[in-house]
XYZ file of C-alpha atoms in Angstrom:
234
model
C 0.000 0.000 0.000
C 1.127 3.562 -0.596
C -0.102 6.777 0.898
C -0.853 8.277 -2.503
C -3.837 10.074 -1.004
C -3.528 11.882 2.313
C -7.183 11.077 2.951
C -6.476 7.289 2.836
C -9.972 6.637 1.505
C -9.597 2.865 1.231
C -8.016 2.547 4.657
C -10.740 4.612 6.330
C -13.317 2.275 4.796
C -11.303 -0.746 5.963
C -11.207 0.545 9.544
C -14.983 1.048 9.476
C -15.459 -2.472 8.100
C -13.198 -3.921 10.810
C -15.170 -2.154 13.537
C -18.472 -3.446 12.221
C -17.068 -6.982 12.101
C -15.730 -6.741 15.647
C -19.088 -5.402 16.765
C -20.907 -8.289 15.089
C -18.550 -10.716 16.862
C -19.384 -9.130 20.228
C -15.946 -7.644 20.886
C -17.060 -4.015 20.690
C -19.960 -2.365 22.462
C -21.136 1.206 22.082
C -18.282 3.673 21.783
C -15.813 1.560 23.781
C -12.680 0.588 21.863
C -10.682 1.886 18.927
C -9.099 0.604 15.726
C -6.405 1.987 13.449
C -4.300 1.139 10.414
C -1.010 2.691 9.373
C 0.152 3.484 5.845
C 3.679 4.891 5.816
C 3.539 7.998 8.057
C -0.258 8.261 8.126
C -2.691 6.567 10.499
C -6.419 6.111 9.908
C -8.060 5.807 13.339
C -11.565 5.746 14.798
C -13.054 8.984 16.036
C -13.853 9.485 19.693
C -17.490 8.985 20.632
C -18.432 7.020 17.515
C -20.625 3.923 17.831
C -18.167 1.396 16.507
C -20.534 -1.373 15.418
C -22.150 1.141 13.047
C -19.016 3.027 12.084
C -18.832 4.759 8.699
C -15.676 5.849 6.859
C -16.350 9.528 7.596
C -16.066 8.634 11.313
C -12.451 7.622 10.769
C -9.851 10.364 11.162
C -6.386 10.489 9.599
C -3.374 11.747 11.558
C 0.379 11.644 11.123
C 2.761 9.946 13.558
C 3.043 13.185 15.529
C -0.755 13.245 16.073
C -1.342 16.122 13.655
C -4.711 16.032 11.882
C -4.402 15.172 8.187
C -7.972 14.367 7.134
C -11.413 14.072 8.678
C -13.745 16.333 10.625
C -13.875 14.454 13.948
C -11.447 14.271 16.846
C -9.563 10.963 17.019
C -9.962 8.507 19.882
C -8.646 9.421 23.315
C -6.304 6.434 22.995
C -4.500 8.021 20.034
C -1.153 8.147 21.832
C -1.423 4.467 22.692
C -1.869 3.576 19.020
C 0.901 5.907 17.886
C 3.194 4.546 20.589
C 2.668 0.996 19.342
C 3.468 2.091 15.782
C 6.602 3.950 16.854
C 7.887 1.127 19.050
C 7.054 -1.919 16.928
C 6.624 -0.600 13.376
C 3.421 -2.578 13.053
C 0.651 -2.048 10.507
C -2.597 -2.042 12.507
C -3.851 -1.844 16.097
C -7.125 -3.108 17.584
C -8.259 -2.194 21.107
C -11.467 -3.734 22.456
C -13.383 -4.106 25.686
C -14.221 -7.681 24.711
C -16.080 -9.388 27.585
C -13.944 -12.521 28.024
C -10.655 -10.670 27.693
C -11.810 -7.901 30.026
C -12.944 -10.430 32.635
C -9.556 -12.189 32.550
C -7.798 -8.809 32.820
C -9.656 -8.212 36.100
C -8.221 -11.367 37.700
C -4.906 -12.493 36.245
C -1.454 -10.959 35.991
C -0.954 -12.905 32.764
C -2.922 -15.308 30.602
C -0.877 -18.541 30.548
C -0.237 -20.429 27.327
C -3.008 -22.975 27.864
C -3.424 -23.766 24.152
C -0.874 -23.909 21.376
C -2.790 -21.378 19.280
C -1.718 -18.712 21.757
C 1.773 -19.097 20.320
C 0.458 -17.138 17.327
C 0.261 -14.182 19.721
C 3.687 -14.871 21.214
C 2.644 -17.272 23.984
C 1.746 -16.058 27.457
C -0.243 -12.819 27.259
C 0.838 -10.204 29.790
C -1.635 -7.988 31.662
C -0.526 -4.355 31.688
C -1.047 -2.605 35.060
C -4.164 -0.487 35.366
C -4.017 3.192 34.470
C -6.695 5.701 33.489
C -7.719 5.527 29.836
C -6.098 7.998 27.479
C -3.116 8.665 29.763
C 0.612 8.379 29.003
C 0.864 5.906 31.906
C -1.569 3.534 30.211
C 0.181 3.819 26.867
C 3.566 3.156 28.465
C 2.424 0.075 30.389
C 0.605 -1.499 27.430
C 3.496 -0.895 25.044
C 5.855 -2.568 27.532
C 3.495 -5.550 27.904
C 3.563 -6.033 24.124
C 7.316 -6.668 24.017
C 7.740 -9.842 21.962
C 3.971 -10.239 21.718
C 1.182 -9.270 19.342
C -1.397 -9.037 22.155
C -1.702 -7.667 25.654
C -4.472 -7.469 28.216
C -5.120 -4.189 30.035
C -5.964 -4.638 33.709
C -9.645 -3.933 34.465
C -9.992 -2.419 31.008
C -9.741 -4.626 27.927
C -7.332 -5.941 25.318
C -5.052 -4.743 22.539
C -3.681 -6.596 19.522
C -1.505 -5.515 16.632
C -0.242 -7.020 13.386
C 1.245 -6.175 10.013
C -2.241 -5.928 8.473
C -5.637 -4.841 9.744
C -7.210 -8.214 8.935
C -4.535 -9.972 10.993
C -4.932 -7.576 13.926
C -8.678 -8.332 13.918
C -7.984 -12.083 13.758
C -5.585 -11.701 16.700
C -8.322 -9.958 18.702
C -10.737 -12.795 17.944
C -8.124 -15.403 18.873
C -7.361 -13.676 22.163
C -11.045 -13.492 23.059
C -11.445 -17.210 22.251
C -8.436 -18.110 24.412
C -9.751 -16.047 27.316
C -13.074 -17.857 27.013
C -11.322 -21.234 27.063
C -9.379 -20.183 30.151
C -12.542 -19.090 31.964
C -14.312 -22.370 31.230
C -11.279 -24.418 32.256
C -10.817 -22.413 35.465
C -14.432 -23.137 36.406
C -13.524 -26.848 36.546
C -10.110 -26.579 38.162
C -6.643 -25.153 37.684
C -5.895 -24.864 33.956
C -2.703 -26.546 32.759
C -0.238 -24.437 30.789
C 2.054 -25.738 28.077
C 5.650 -25.841 29.307
C 8.606 -24.514 27.335
C 9.424 -27.873 25.767
C 5.833 -28.432 24.653
C 5.684 -24.951 23.144
C 8.930 -25.513 21.261
C 7.615 -28.816 19.886
C 4.519 -27.029 18.573
C 6.637 -24.369 16.875
C 8.831 -27.023 15.242
C 5.770 -28.983 14.070
C 4.116 -25.835 12.694
C 7.226 -24.948 10.703
C 7.637 -28.486 9.395
C 3.996 -28.717 8.300
C 3.593 -25.092 7.187
C 0.703 -24.936 9.655
C -2.096 -22.501 8.902
C -1.938 -22.723 5.110
C -3.826 -24.915 2.689
C -2.029 -27.618 0.716
C -3.253 -29.112 -2.561
C -3.527 -32.865 -2.799
C -0.644 -34.103 -4.973
C -1.700 -35.516 -8.330
C -2.300 -39.243 -8.360
C 0.632 -41.224 -9.647
C 0.009 -43.692 -12.477
C 0.042 -47.158 -11.029
C 2.651 -49.592 -12.270
C 0.955 -52.297 -14.346
C 0.844 -55.630 -12.626
C 2.797 -58.487 -14.070
C 1.188 -59.716 -17.230
C -1.100 -56.666 -17.707
C -0.919 -54.597 -20.861
C 0.875 -57.292 -22.772
């Protein structure tokens, strides 16, 4: 993608689409949460006060990496500095912040979400819970950015969750995966103490995923012509 247009028309539409999908999946409610995508030195980000499940492209604002307004008529989310901080620190392509119910519940109890299922390795393994701080503050941005070190997801104590990725679609998928994992943890914890995968088990999963090119489709190889049995074809 190139930032040929400062208005980032396509990206603003993509952010609105992502918000509506997250809303349909139950990860966004009302005006709580924010989504952004970066193209070079421009960021398309949700406006503050917008109902995210019904978001339209004109409710997405464009800023530069110094938070200067580039396009749009609405003020960006109060978590703008959190998004910009993630972009500056990790050079990622998109950020999704939700108040998803399962993830938020886990953030109210745990100091970290253990790696209870191998799919969490797609997020970096154990998911840290950033200490609580008031929304929109530098303290919150600093703690969440630190919790993301080596990870593509973090929980925010008594607040919600944040994921990032190279693309907006992947950041959304990471948010859905995190919410699923938090739901699995809650159900497991209701029955007892959930087991976590140890370091050796995690390494074995990584090796198997690499060997099998896990997560991609593979065509069935063409059938080989059978060797004629003795006496056939003569």
